[in-house]
Tab-separated table of C-alpha atoms in Angstrom:
chain	number	residue	atom	x	y	z
V	1	UNK	CA	30.936	18.654	-17.787
V	2	UNK	CA	30.593	15.799	-20.249
V	3	UNK	CA	26.797	15.591	-19.954
V	4	UNK	CA	26.329	19.166	-21.178
V	5	UNK	CA	28.405	18.630	-24.324
V	6	UNK	CA	26.459	18.138	-27.534
V	7	UNK	CA	25.952	14.497	-28.366
V	8	UNK	CA	24.520	12.532	-31.233
V	9	UNK	CA	21.556	10.272	-30.785
V	10	UNK	CA	20.060	8.022	-33.423
V	11	UNK	CA	16.342	7.600	-33.053
V	12	UNK	CA	14.491	5.109	-35.256
V	13	UNK	CA	11.435	7.350	-34.968
V	14	UNK	CA	13.094	9.921	-37.217
V	15	UNK	CA	14.475	7.477	-39.742
V	16	UNK	CA	17.728	6.928	-37.846
V	17	UNK	CA	19.009	10.444	-38.557
V	18	UNK	CA	21.300	11.782	-35.833
V	19	UNK	CA	19.890	14.583	-33.693
V	20	UNK	CA	22.251	17.130	-32.135
V	21	UNK	CA	21.281	18.405	-28.680
V	22	UNK	CA	22.921	21.697	-27.778
V	23	UNK	CA	24.048	22.539	-24.261
V	24	UNK	CA	21.021	24.743	-23.713
V	25	UNK	CA	18.585	22.058	-24.854
V	26	UNK	CA	20.275	19.416	-22.703
V	27	UNK	CA	20.242	21.750	-19.684
V	28	UNK	CA	16.487	22.350	-20.172
V	29	UNK	CA	15.868	18.597	-20.382
V	30	UNK	CA	17.851	18.017	-17.179
V	31	UNK	CA	15.986	20.793	-15.360
V	32	UNK	CA	12.682	19.334	-16.493
V	33	UNK	CA	13.690	15.871	-15.247
V	34	UNK	CA	14.948	17.311	-11.949
V	35	UNK	CA	11.594	19.024	-11.433
V	36	UNK	CA	9.659	15.847	-12.279
V	37	UNK	CA	11.474	13.558	-9.822
V	38	UNK	CA	10.122	15.120	-6.581
V	39	UNK	CA	6.617	15.125	-8.042
V	40	UNK	CA	6.890	11.437	-8.863
V	41	UNK	CA	8.426	10.670	-5.471
V	42	UNK	CA	5.520	12.196	-3.555
V	43	UNK	CA	2.650	9.801	-2.960
V	44	UNK	CA	-0.879	10.883	-2.113
V	45	UNK	CA	0.298	14.121	-0.562
V	46	UNK	CA	2.945	12.411	1.537
V	47	UNK	CA	6.648	13.085	1.110
V	48	UNK	CA	9.593	11.843	3.066
V	49	UNK	CA	11.026	14.454	5.414
V	50	UNK	CA	14.480	13.489	6.735
V	51	UNK	CA	14.149	16.034	9.566
V	52	UNK	CA	11.008	14.264	10.822
V	53	UNK	CA	11.321	10.592	9.886
V	54	UNK	CA	8.275	8.413	10.303
V	55	UNK	CA	7.711	4.677	10.401
V	56	UNK	CA	4.859	3.797	8.009
V	57	UNK	CA	3.537	1.075	10.332
V	58	UNK	CA	3.342	3.604	13.177
V	59	UNK	CA	1.170	5.614	10.789
V	60	UNK	CA	-0.920	2.470	10.182
V	61	UNK	CA	-1.468	2.081	13.919
V	62	UNK	CA	-2.338	5.772	14.332
V	63	UNK	CA	-4.755	5.684	11.391
V	64	UNK	CA	-6.657	2.645	12.680
V	65	UNK	CA	-6.688	4.089	16.208
V	66	UNK	CA	-8.037	7.363	14.816
V	67	UNK	CA	-10.846	5.543	13.022
V	68	UNK	CA	-11.796	3.583	16.130
V	69	UNK	CA	-11.778	6.687	18.372
V	70	UNK	CA	-13.544	8.778	15.688
V	71	UNK	CA	-10.627	11.239	15.346
V	72	UNK	CA	-10.723	10.290	11.674
V	73	UNK	CA	-14.346	10.509	10.545
V	74	UNK	CA	-15.867	7.314	9.178
V	75	UNK	CA	-19.232	7.930	7.544
V	76	UNK	CA	-20.957	4.907	9.033
V	77	UNK	CA	-23.905	4.404	11.341
V	78	UNK	CA	-23.243	3.455	14.956
V	79	UNK	CA	-23.601	-0.317	14.744
V	80	UNK	CA	-20.624	-1.349	16.912
V	81	UNK	CA	-18.417	-1.653	13.836
V	82	UNK	CA	-15.364	-0.883	15.996
V	83	UNK	CA	-15.997	-3.918	18.207
V	84	UNK	CA	-16.704	-6.166	15.226
V	85	UNK	CA	-13.568	-4.872	13.467
V	86	UNK	CA	-11.428	-5.606	16.535
V	87	UNK	CA	-12.962	-9.055	16.882
V	88	UNK	CA	-12.086	-9.727	13.238
V	89	UNK	CA	-8.467	-8.663	13.842
V	90	UNK	CA	-8.159	-10.708	17.025
V	91	UNK	CA	-9.358	-13.820	15.195
V	92	UNK	CA	-7.103	-13.251	12.186
V	93	UNK	CA	-3.876	-15.059	11.412
V	94	UNK	CA	-0.571	-13.869	9.998
V	95	UNK	CA	2.636	-15.523	8.821
V	96	UNK	CA	4.817	-16.803	11.640
V	97	UNK	CA	7.557	-19.309	12.324
V	98	UNK	CA	6.697	-22.525	10.435
V	99	UNK	CA	2.925	-21.853	10.431
V	100	UNK	CA	0.269	-19.165	10.544
V	101	UNK	CA	-0.234	-17.716	14.008
V	102	UNK	CA	-2.590	-15.349	15.760
V	103	UNK	CA	-2.410	-11.715	14.721
V	104	UNK	CA	-2.262	-10.892	18.434
V	105	UNK	CA	1.517	-11.309	18.133
V	106	UNK	CA	1.474	-7.890	16.420
V	107	UNK	CA	-1.685	-6.409	17.940
V	108	UNK	CA	-1.234	-5.249	21.508
V	109	UNK	CA	-4.675	-3.694	21.950
V	110	UNK	CA	-7.835	-3.419	19.900
V	111	UNK	CA	-11.156	-2.407	21.419
V	112	UNK	CA	-13.552	0.528	21.079
V	113	UNK	CA	-12.506	2.123	24.388
V	114	UNK	CA	-8.724	1.636	24.418
V	115	UNK	CA	-8.305	1.953	20.642
V	116	UNK	CA	-5.677	0.213	18.547
V	117	UNK	CA	-2.030	-0.378	19.418
V	118	UNK	CA	0.256	-2.362	17.151
V	119	UNK	CA	3.692	-3.726	18.059
V	120	UNK	CA	5.454	-2.126	15.097
V	121	UNK	CA	8.892	-2.886	16.534
V	122	UNK	CA	8.354	-6.503	15.478
V	123	UNK	CA	8.360	-5.314	11.862
V	124	UNK	CA	11.376	-3.008	11.857
V	125	UNK	CA	13.621	-5.425	9.921
V	126	UNK	CA	11.021	-6.226	7.237
V	127	UNK	CA	13.393	-4.882	4.565
V	128	UNK	CA	15.986	-7.592	5.242
V	129	UNK	CA	14.109	-10.337	7.110
V	130	UNK	CA	11.689	-12.198	4.799
V	131	UNK	CA	9.521	-13.476	7.664
V	132	UNK	CA	8.998	-9.966	9.024
V	133	UNK	CA	8.136	-8.847	5.507
V	134	UNK	CA	5.489	-11.580	5.240
V	135	UNK	CA	4.116	-10.663	8.667
V	136	UNK	CA	3.921	-6.977	7.707
V	137	UNK	CA	2.154	-7.816	4.457
V	138	UNK	CA	-0.303	-10.121	6.225
V	139	UNK	CA	-1.027	-7.398	8.805
V	140	UNK	CA	-1.956	-4.967	6.017
V	141	UNK	CA	-4.092	-7.646	4.355
V	142	UNK	CA	-5.859	-8.467	7.628
V	143	UNK	CA	-6.656	-4.835	8.458
V	144	UNK	CA	-7.922	-4.274	4.909
V	145	UNK	CA	-10.030	-7.440	5.060
V	146	UNK	CA	-11.585	-6.517	8.407
V	147	UNK	CA	-12.331	-2.960	7.273
V	148	UNK	CA	-13.907	-4.245	4.059
V	149	UNK	CA	-16.235	-6.490	6.067
V	150	UNK	CA	-17.082	-4.200	8.999
V	151	UNK	CA	-16.484	-0.593	7.886
V	152	UNK	CA	-16.303	-0.325	4.099
V	153	UNK	CA	-16.765	3.428	4.391
V	154	UNK	CA	-13.280	3.674	5.953
V	155	UNK	CA	-11.507	2.071	2.971
V	156	UNK	CA	-10.877	5.288	0.972
V	157	UNK	CA	-9.186	6.855	4.014
V	158	UNK	CA	-7.301	3.653	4.770
V	159	UNK	CA	-5.999	3.221	1.221
V	160	UNK	CA	-3.419	6.045	1.388
V	161	UNK	CA	-1.996	4.921	4.730
V	162	UNK	CA	-1.929	1.288	3.639
V	163	UNK	CA	-0.257	2.136	0.337
V	164	UNK	CA	2.487	4.136	2.057
V	165	UNK	CA	3.240	1.136	4.295
V	166	UNK	CA	2.839	-1.333	1.428
V	167	UNK	CA	5.706	0.197	-0.519
V	168	UNK	CA	8.071	-0.476	2.396
V	169	UNK	CA	7.344	-4.213	2.365
V	170	UNK	CA	9.231	-6.279	-0.217
V	171	UNK	CA	7.139	-8.569	-2.443
V	172	UNK	CA	3.843	-7.668	-0.772
V	173	UNK	CA	0.713	-8.187	-2.865
V	174	UNK	CA	-1.872	-6.490	-0.645
V	175	UNK	CA	-4.765	-4.708	-2.356
V	176	UNK	CA	-5.233	-1.669	-0.110
V	177	UNK	CA	-8.544	-0.752	-1.728
V	178	UNK	CA	-10.154	-3.851	-0.253
V	179	UNK	CA	-11.627	-4.750	-3.610
V	180	UNK	CA	-13.078	-8.215	-3.646
V	181	UNK	CA	-12.362	-10.192	-6.804
V	182	UNK	CA	-15.426	-12.229	-7.620
V	183	UNK	CA	-16.433	-14.622	-10.331
V	184	UNK	CA	-19.739	-12.962	-11.109
V	185	UNK	CA	-22.910	-14.562	-12.380
V	186	UNK	CA	-22.656	-12.616	-15.658
V	187	UNK	CA	-19.449	-14.509	-16.468
V	188	UNK	CA	-21.103	-17.790	-15.585
V	189	UNK	CA	-24.109	-17.003	-17.796
V	190	UNK	CA	-21.832	-16.042	-20.706
V	191	UNK	CA	-19.790	-19.235	-20.321
V	192	UNK	CA	-22.930	-21.389	-20.219
V	193	UNK	CA	-24.358	-19.699	-23.329
V	194	UNK	CA	-21.063	-20.248	-25.148
V	195	UNK	CA	-21.081	-23.926	-24.209
V	196	UNK	CA	-24.693	-24.286	-25.335
V	197	UNK	CA	-23.802	-22.597	-28.619
V	198	UNK	CA	-20.959	-25.048	-29.172
V	199	UNK	CA	-23.157	-28.021	-28.334
V	200	UNK	CA	-25.842	-26.975	-30.795
């Protein structure tokens, strides 16, 4: 095959001198690349299995349900965080036709006894339908927001599930870690000192 034949490559790193790759060297490079691709394709221990396909938003629903029902341990005191989390979701808004609408369009059930059920079928065309993509992204943002305010201890567990779903949503800018970007007082103090220094 043509790709195993020796070829000449000019690299500016070596002064532009041509480098000749033999068939054996090229075959080793290709084997190395072939071995690296599956490792790069796997994400946080998860790999796609065509024999057992999964919908990432079904995994989102199962993960949140597991946290609410304590199947997935959340190292948090019993302070009714599940009820507060569900209340946060029920009062949240997501993208919709012409305006933001209640997240209850996607959330079928959320309470400490019945758990969490999400209507993931409403998001199945998110790859081709921009509105469904925005709704899916907003759902991830809302769940992350509510966890960050009512069960921060669940965020490390949530991050992997959220990230797997995030990469199936085009142009989604969710921060699955739930990190809050703040303009801290140290920045304000530094800015004020700089202004005082300029004024003096």
